Coordinates of C-alpha atoms in Angstrom, one line a residue:
Chain A
M1238 CA 36.4 -16.0 32.6
A1239 CA 38.5 -13.6 34.6
E1240 CA 39.8 -10.5 32.9
M1241 CA 43.3 -10.7 31.7
K1242 CA 46.0 -8.9 33.8
L1243 CA 46.6 -5.2 33.2
Y1244 CA 50.1 -4.3 32.0
E1245 CA 51.6 -0.8 31.9
V1246 CA 53.7 -0.1 28.8
F1247 CA 56.9 2.0 28.6
I1248 CA 58.6 2.9 25.4
R1249 CA 62.1 4.2 24.6
A1250 CA 61.6 6.4 21.5
K1251 CA 65.2 6.2 20.4
S1252 CA 68.5 5.3 22.1
G1253 CA 69.7 8.0 24.3
L1254 CA 66.2 8.7 25.8
N1255 CA 64.4 7.2 28.8
H1256 CA 61.7 4.7 28.6
R1257 CA 58.4 6.6 29.0
H1258 CA 55.0 5.5 30.1
V1259 CA 52.6 5.4 27.1
G1260 CA 49.5 3.5 28.3
S1261 CA 48.4 0.1 29.3
L1262 CA 46.8 -3.0 27.9
H1263 CA 45.5 -6.4 29.0
A1264 CA 47.3 -9.6 28.3
S1265 CA 47.5 -13.2 29.7
D1266 CA 51.2 -13.1 30.2
A1267 CA 54.2 -10.8 29.8
Q1268 CA 55.1 -12.1 26.4
M1269 CA 51.7 -11.4 25.0
A1270 CA 51.8 -8.0 26.6
L1271 CA 55.0 -7.3 24.8
L1272 CA 53.6 -8.4 21.4
N1273 CA 50.4 -6.4 21.9
A1274 CA 52.3 -3.4 23.1
R1275 CA 54.3 -3.5 19.9
D1276 CA 51.2 -3.7 17.7
V1277 CA 49.2 -1.1 19.7
Y1278 CA 51.8 1.5 20.6
T1279 CA 54.5 1.3 17.9
R1280 CA 52.8 1.2 14.6
R1281 CA 54.7 4.2 13.4
K1282 CA 58.3 3.8 14.6
E1283 CA 57.5 5.2 18.0
G1284 CA 60.1 3.1 19.7
V1285 CA 63.2 1.0 19.7
S1286 CA 62.6 -0.7 23.1
I1287 CA 59.5 -1.7 25.1
W1288 CA 59.1 -2.5 28.8
V1289 CA 55.9 -4.0 30.1
I1290 CA 55.1 -4.5 33.8
E1291 CA 52.0 -5.8 35.6
A1292 CA 50.2 -2.7 36.8
E1293 CA 49.6 -4.2 40.3
K1294 CA 53.4 -4.6 40.8
I1295 CA 53.8 -0.8 40.7
T1296 CA 54.1 0.9 44.1
A1297 CA 53.1 4.6 43.9
S1298 CA 53.1 7.6 46.1
N1299 CA 49.8 8.9 47.3
P1300 CA 48.6 12.0 45.4
E1301 CA 46.6 13.1 48.4
Q1302 CA 49.8 13.4 50.4
E1303 CA 51.6 15.2 47.6
H1304 CA 52.3 18.2 49.6
E1305 CA 53.7 16.6 52.8
W1306 CA 55.5 13.9 50.7
F1307 CA 57.5 16.4 48.6
D1308 CA 57.7 19.0 51.3
P1309 CA 61.4 18.3 52.2
A1310 CA 62.4 19.6 48.7
E1311 CA 60.6 22.9 49.1
D1312 CA 62.5 24.6 51.9
K1313 CA 66.0 23.8 50.7
V1314 CA 66.7 26.8 48.4
Y1315 CA 70.4 26.3 48.9
R1316 CA 70.2 23.3 46.6
Y1317 CA 69.9 25.7 43.7
P1318 CA 72.8 27.6 42.2
T1319 CA 70.8 30.9 42.2
F1320 CA 71.0 30.9 46.0
Y1321 CA 74.6 32.0 45.8
P1322 CA 75.2 35.5 44.6
L1323 CA 78.1 36.1 42.3
D1324 CA 80.1 39.3 41.9
K1325 CA 79.4 41.0 38.6
E1326 CA 83.0 40.7 37.5
V1327 CA 82.8 36.9 37.7
E1328 CA 79.8 36.9 35.3
N1329 CA 79.0 33.3 34.5
M1330 CA 79.7 30.2 36.5
Chain B
M1480 CA 26.9 26.2 43.0
Y1481 CA 30.1 24.6 44.3
S1482 CA 29.9 26.1 47.7
Q1483 CA 26.8 23.9 48.3
G1484 CA 28.6 20.8 47.5
L1485 CA 27.4 18.0 45.3
T1486 CA 26.1 14.6 46.2
D1487 CA 28.2 11.6 45.2
A1488 CA 27.1 8.1 44.1
K1489 CA 26.6 6.9 47.7
G1490 CA 24.4 9.8 48.4
Q1491 CA 27.1 11.5 50.4
Q1492 CA 27.8 15.2 50.3
E1493 CA 31.2 16.0 48.7
P1494 CA 33.1 18.5 50.9
A1495 CA 32.9 22.0 49.5
E1496 CA 36.6 22.7 50.1
L1497 CA 37.6 19.7 47.9
L1498 CA 35.2 20.8 45.2
A1499 CA 36.5 24.3 45.3
A1500 CA 40.1 23.1 45.2
F1501 CA 39.3 20.8 42.3
Q1502 CA 37.7 23.6 40.2
A1503 CA 40.5 25.9 41.0
K1504 CA 43.0 23.4 39.8
I1505 CA 41.1 23.0 36.5
D1506 CA 40.8 26.8 36.2
R1507 CA 44.6 27.0 36.5
E1508 CA 44.8 24.6 33.6
E1509 CA 46.4 21.8 35.7
K1510 CA 45.6 18.3 34.7
I1511 CA 43.6 15.9 36.8
E1512 CA 45.4 12.5 37.1
P1513 CA 43.8 9.1 37.9
R1514 CA 44.4 9.0 41.7
D1515 CA 43.7 12.6 42.3
W1516 CA 40.5 13.4 44.2
M1517 CA 37.6 14.3 41.7
P1518 CA 33.9 14.8 42.1
D1519 CA 31.9 11.7 41.4
A1520 CA 30.0 13.5 38.7
Y1521 CA 33.2 14.4 36.9
R1522 CA 34.3 10.8 37.0
K1523 CA 30.9 9.6 35.7
T1524 CA 30.9 12.1 32.9
L1525 CA 34.3 11.0 31.8
I1526 CA 33.5 7.4 32.0
R1527 CA 30.4 8.0 29.9
Q1528 CA 32.1 10.2 27.3
M1529 CA 35.4 8.2 27.1
S1530 CA 33.7 4.8 26.8
Q1531 CA 31.4 6.1 24.1
H1532 CA 34.4 7.4 22.3
A1533 CA 36.3 4.1 22.6
H1534 CA 33.2 2.1 21.5
S1535 CA 32.9 4.4 18.5
E1536 CA 36.5 3.6 17.5
I1537 CA 35.8 -0.1 17.8
V1538 CA 32.4 -0.1 16.0
G1539 CA 33.9 2.3 13.5
Q1540 CA 36.1 -0.5 12.1
L1541 CA 33.0 -2.3 10.8
P1542 CA 31.7 0.0 7.9
E1543 CA 35.3 0.1 6.5
G1544 CA 36.2 -3.5 7.3
N1545 CA 33.3 -4.3 5.0
W1546 CA 35.4 -3.0 2.1
I1547 CA 38.8 -4.6 2.9
T1548 CA 38.2 -7.7 0.7
R1549 CA 36.8 -5.5 -2.1
A1550 CA 39.2 -2.6 -2.2
P1551 CA 39.9 -1.8 -5.9
T1552 CA 43.7 -2.2 -5.8
L1553 CA 46.2 -3.9 -3.6
N1554 CA 47.5 -0.5 -2.6
R1555 CA 44.0 0.6 -1.5
K1556 CA 43.6 -2.6 0.4
M1557 CA 46.8 -2.1 2.4
I1558 CA 45.9 1.5 3.2
L1559 CA 42.4 0.5 4.4
L1560 CA 43.9 -2.4 6.5
A1561 CA 46.2 0.1 8.2
K1562 CA 43.4 2.5 8.8
V1563 CA 41.1 -0.1 10.3
Q1564 CA 44.1 -1.3 12.5
D1565 CA 44.5 2.2 13.7
E1566 CA 40.9 2.4 14.7
A1567 CA 41.4 -0.7 16.8
G1568 CA 44.4 0.9 18.4
H1569 CA 42.5 4.1 19.1
G1570 CA 39.8 2.1 20.8
L1571 CA 42.5 0.5 23.0
Y1572 CA 44.2 3.8 23.9
I1573 CA 40.9 5.2 25.1
Y1574 CA 39.7 2.0 26.8
S1575 CA 42.9 1.9 28.8
A1576 CA 42.5 5.6 29.7
T1577 CA 38.9 4.9 30.8
E1578 CA 40.0 2.1 33.0
T1579 CA 42.2 4.6 35.0
L1580 CA 38.8 5.9 36.3
G1581 CA 38.1 2.7 38.1
V1582 CA 35.9 0.8 35.6
T1583 CA 37.0 -2.6 34.2
R1584 CA 37.5 -3.5 30.5
D1585 CA 35.0 -6.3 31.0
Q1586 CA 32.3 -3.8 32.2
L1587 CA 33.0 -1.6 29.2
T1588 CA 32.8 -4.6 26.8
D1589 CA 29.6 -5.8 28.4
E1590 CA 28.0 -2.4 28.1
L1591 CA 28.8 -2.3 24.4
L1592 CA 27.7 -5.8 23.6
S1593 CA 24.5 -5.6 25.7
G1594 CA 23.5 -2.5 23.8
K1595 CA 23.5 -0.4 26.9
A1596 CA 26.4 1.8 25.8
K1597 CA 26.1 4.3 23.0
Y1598 CA 28.6 4.9 20.2
S1599 CA 28.7 7.5 17.4
S1600 CA 25.5 7.4 15.4
I1601 CA 27.5 7.7 12.1
F1602 CA 28.6 4.1 12.2
N1603 CA 25.0 2.9 11.9
Y1604 CA 24.9 4.0 8.3
P1605 CA 25.7 1.6 5.4
T1606 CA 28.7 1.8 3.1
P1607 CA 27.3 0.5 -0.2
S1608 CA 30.0 1.8 -2.5
W1609 CA 33.8 2.1 -2.6
A1610 CA 33.3 5.9 -2.7
D1611 CA 31.9 5.7 0.9
M1612 CA 35.4 4.8 2.0
G1613 CA 36.5 8.1 0.6
A1614 CA 33.6 10.0 2.1
I1615 CA 34.1 8.4 5.5
G1616 CA 37.8 9.2 5.6
W1617 CA 37.3 12.8 4.4
L1618 CA 34.1 13.7 6.3
V1619 CA 33.8 11.3 9.3
D1620 CA 37.5 11.3 10.2
G1621 CA 37.5 15.0 9.4
A1622 CA 34.7 15.7 11.8
A1623 CA 36.4 13.4 14.4
I1624 CA 39.6 15.5 14.1
M1625 CA 37.6 18.7 14.7
N1626 CA 36.2 17.1 17.9
Q1627 CA 39.4 15.5 19.0
V1628 CA 41.9 18.3 18.6
P1629 CA 40.4 20.4 21.4
L1630 CA 40.2 17.2 23.5
C1631 CA 44.0 17.0 23.5
R1632 CA 43.7 19.8 26.1
A1633 CA 40.9 18.1 28.1
S1634 CA 41.4 18.4 31.9
Y1635 CA 41.7 14.7 32.5
G1636 CA 45.4 13.7 31.8
P1637 CA 45.0 10.2 30.5
Y1638 CA 42.2 11.3 28.1
A1639 CA 44.2 14.2 26.8
R1640 CA 47.3 12.1 26.2
S1641 CA 45.3 9.4 24.3
M1642 CA 43.9 12.2 22.1
V1643 CA 47.4 13.5 21.3
R1644 CA 48.3 10.1 20.0
I1645 CA 45.1 9.7 18.1
C1646 CA 45.2 13.1 16.4
K1647 CA 48.7 12.4 15.2
E1648 CA 47.4 9.3 13.4
E1649 CA 44.1 10.6 12.3
S1650 CA 45.3 13.1 9.7
F1651 CA 46.4 10.2 7.5
H1652 CA 42.9 8.9 7.7
Q1653 CA 41.3 12.1 6.4
R1654 CA 43.9 12.6 3.7
Q1655 CA 43.5 9.1 2.3
G1656 CA 39.7 9.6 2.2
Y1657 CA 40.0 12.9 0.4
E1658 CA 42.4 11.3 -2.1
I1659 CA 39.9 8.5 -2.8
M1660 CA 37.3 11.2 -3.5
T1661 CA 39.8 13.2 -5.7
V1662 CA 40.6 10.2 -7.9
L1663 CA 36.9 9.4 -8.3
A1664 CA 35.9 13.0 -8.9
R1665 CA 38.4 13.3 -11.7
G1666 CA 37.5 9.9 -13.2
S1667 CA 34.7 8.9 -15.5
K1668 CA 31.2 10.3 -15.1
A1669 CA 30.1 7.1 -13.4
Q1670 CA 33.0 7.5 -10.9
K1671 CA 32.2 11.1 -10.2
D1672 CA 28.5 10.2 -9.7
M1673 CA 29.5 7.6 -7.3
A1674 CA 31.6 10.1 -5.3
Q1675 CA 28.7 12.6 -5.3
R1676 CA 26.2 9.9 -4.0
A1677 CA 28.6 9.0 -1.2
L1678 CA 28.9 12.7 -0.3
N1679 CA 25.1 13.0 -0.3
R1680 CA 24.8 10.0 2.0
T1681 CA 27.5 11.0 4.4
W1682 CA 27.1 14.8 4.7
W1683 CA 24.2 15.1 7.1
P1684 CA 25.1 12.2 9.4
A1685 CA 28.7 13.7 9.6
L1686 CA 27.2 17.0 10.8
M1687 CA 25.2 15.1 13.4
M1688 CA 28.4 13.7 14.8
F1689 CA 29.0 16.9 16.6
G1690 CA 25.9 16.2 18.7
P1691 CA 22.7 18.1 19.4
S1692 CA 22.4 21.8 18.9
D1693 CA 23.7 23.8 21.8
K1694 CA 20.3 24.7 22.9
D1695 CA 19.4 21.0 23.3
S1696 CA 22.7 19.7 24.6
T1697 CA 22.3 18.4 28.1
H1698 CA 25.9 17.9 29.2
S1699 CA 27.6 20.8 27.6
A1700 CA 27.7 23.6 30.2
Q1701 CA 29.2 21.4 33.0
S1702 CA 31.7 19.8 30.6
M1703 CA 32.9 23.2 29.5
K1704 CA 33.3 24.3 33.1
W1705 CA 35.3 21.2 33.8
K1706 CA 37.3 21.8 30.7
I1707 CA 36.5 18.4 29.2
K1708 CA 34.9 20.3 26.3
R1709 CA 36.5 23.5 25.0
F1710 CA 34.0 24.4 22.2
S1711 CA 30.3 23.9 21.9
N1712 CA 28.8 21.4 19.5
D1713 CA 27.5 24.1 17.2
E1714 CA 30.9 25.9 17.2
L1715 CA 32.7 22.7 16.2
R1716 CA 30.1 21.9 13.6
Q1717 CA 30.5 25.4 12.1
K1718 CA 34.3 25.0 11.9
F1719 CA 33.9 21.7 10.1
I1720 CA 31.4 23.2 7.6
D1721 CA 33.7 26.2 6.9
A1722 CA 36.7 23.9 6.4
T1723 CA 34.9 21.3 4.3
V1724 CA 32.8 23.3 1.8
P1725 CA 35.8 24.7 -0.1
Q1726 CA 37.3 21.2 -0.3
A1727 CA 34.1 19.9 -1.9
E1728 CA 34.1 22.8 -4.3
H1729 CA 37.7 22.1 -5.2
L1730 CA 36.6 18.6 -6.4
G1731 CA 33.6 19.9 -8.2
L1732 CA 31.3 18.1 -5.8
T1733 CA 28.1 19.6 -4.4
I1734 CA 27.2 19.6 -0.8
P1735 CA 23.6 18.3 -0.5
D1736 CA 22.2 21.4 1.2
P1737 CA 20.4 23.9 -1.0
E1738 CA 20.4 26.5 1.8
L1739 CA 24.2 26.4 2.2
K1740 CA 25.8 29.7 1.4
L1741 CA 28.6 31.9 2.6
N1742 CA 27.4 34.7 4.9
P1743 CA 29.5 37.7 3.9
E1744 CA 28.8 39.4 7.3
T1745 CA 29.9 36.5 9.5
G1746 CA 32.4 34.9 7.1
H1747 CA 30.8 31.6 7.9
Y1748 CA 28.6 29.3 5.9
D1749 CA 24.9 29.3 6.9
H1750 CA 23.4 25.9 6.5
G1751 CA 19.9 24.3 6.3
P1752 CA 18.1 22.6 9.2
I1753 CA 19.5 19.3 10.5
D1754 CA 17.0 16.5 10.8
W1755 CA 17.3 15.8 14.5
D1756 CA 14.5 13.3 14.5
E1757 CA 16.7 11.1 12.3
F1758 CA 19.6 11.6 14.8
I1759 CA 17.4 10.6 17.7
Q1760 CA 16.1 7.5 15.9
V1761 CA 19.6 6.3 15.1
L1762 CA 20.7 6.9 18.7
K1763 CA 17.7 4.9 19.9
G1764 CA 18.8 1.9 17.8
N1765 CA 16.6 2.5 14.8
G1766 CA 19.3 3.5 12.3
P1767 CA 19.8 1.5 9.1
C1768 CA 22.6 -0.7 10.5
N1769 CA 22.4 -0.6 14.3
K1770 CA 21.4 -4.3 14.7
E1771 CA 23.9 -5.5 12.1
R1772 CA 26.8 -3.5 13.8
L1773 CA 26.1 -4.8 17.2
Q1774 CA 25.6 -8.3 16.0
A1775 CA 29.0 -8.2 14.3
R1776 CA 30.6 -7.2 17.5
I1777 CA 28.8 -9.9 19.5
D1778 CA 29.8 -12.5 16.9
A1779 CA 33.5 -11.4 16.9
H1780 CA 33.6 -11.5 20.7
D1781 CA 32.0 -14.9 20.9
K1782 CA 34.1 -16.4 18.1
G1783 CA 37.3 -15.0 19.7
A1784 CA 36.5 -16.6 23.1
W1785 CA 38.6 -19.6 22.4
V1786 CA 41.7 -17.4 21.7
R1787 CA 41.3 -15.7 25.1
E1788 CA 40.7 -19.0 26.8
A1789 CA 43.8 -20.6 25.1
A1790 CA 46.0 -17.7 26.1
N1791 CA 44.9 -18.0 29.7
V1792 CA 45.5 -21.8 29.7
Y1793 CA 48.9 -21.3 28.1
Q1794 CA 49.8 -18.8 30.8
Q1795 CA 48.8 -21.1 33.6
K1796 CA 50.8 -23.9 32.0
Q1797 CA 53.9 -21.7 31.7
Q1798 CA 53.5 -20.7 35.3
K1799 CA 53.4 -24.3 36.5
R1800 CA 56.5 -25.0 34.5
E1801 CA 58.3 -22.1 36.2
V1802 CA 57.4 -23.4 39.6
A1803 CA 58.4 -27.0 38.8

C-alpha cells in the first residue's frame, strides 16, 4: 500500500500571531491531517488554529541560489532609516 | 581532512570547497536546513541517529503501556496514558524531521519492524512492578533529558526544533516518575522495598543509555565536529549521576553501586565499572525483552493495517464524489 500523503502543519499559537510551521505528518486526506495535527502538535494548548497543506503543493525557493535570489535586497541601503543622517537637534524621528 | 574531500554514496568525491563551506557554516553556529547542501556522511549519520531516536520513542511506549490497565488509581492511569501518548508524539516529531533528509516513513517503519534498525537498549528490560513506572520516569526520562537538552542546539535545524518541543514535554515525565518513587519510598516497608528493587533494576541500564564509553565510541568525534553532539557520552553520563545521586539519597533509596562515592577533588561521583558485555548483548537482540518488544510492534502494525486501508479507500471515495 502506498504511503499516505505528507502534510505540513502550521499553528497559530494565539490570536494576534501568525500561523507558524511546526512539522509534518502523514494522512490519507486533509481532514485526517487536521485531526492528527491537533493530537500530535497541540496536546498542551499550543494553538487556537491549525492549517495543513500537502507538502508537494508548496513551491519553495532554491537554497543553493540563496545569494543571487536575495541579492536585490542587499545593495539598497537607502531602504533603511539609518541611511539618512539626522541633525543632532532633531534627535529622534 | 576536509581539504581532501570525502566520498559520497555513489562513490563520487564531494568538492572540497563545498565541504569547507559546510564546516564553516557549522562552526559559525548556523543551522543546516533540509534542502541545503550537506555531505553524504552527515546526512547518513543524522538518518541513523534520528531514526534510532524516533524508534526509541515508539518502542518506549511498550514497557509503560504494559501498566496502563493496572495503574493503582484512576489518576495514575490518566497520567500514564498522557505520558505514553507523549512518547508517540515524540516519535512522530522525530520521524517527520528524519523524513526531511530524504528517507520515507515506510522505509523507517520497515527498518524497525524487520529488526534492522536499533533503538535504545533500555526498552528491552522488563517492567515487573508498578515501581518500575516510577524508576523509568525518574531515571530513563531523566537520562533522556540529559541527552536531549544539548540536542536542542544540534546543527540540523529540523532535529534541533523537534528536540525543543520534546524537552518541554519531557520534564513532566521525569517529575511524575520521581513522584511515584517518593510516594512509594514514604509508604509501607513493602512499598519502599518495591521502589528500591525498581531502582536496582533500572540504574545500570539507565547509565548505559548514554552509549559506550568515550574510548570505545565510534561515532563521537565526527558528530562533535559536526555539532550534532555537544558533549561526550561519558560527560553526559557523569552529569546524570551527579544530578541523580542526591535525589536518591533524598528518598532514602540506595544506588546499587558499592563503589559510588563523591570525589572531593573533582566534585563528581566516581562510579563502579559498567557491564558493557550486557549492553552489547542487549543491542544484539539478546536482552530480556527484545523479541517481545519487536513482536508487539509488528502485531500493532499488522492489526492496524485495516485502519490505514479504510482511510485510503474513504479518501478515494470522497475524491470521486468531489469530481462527480
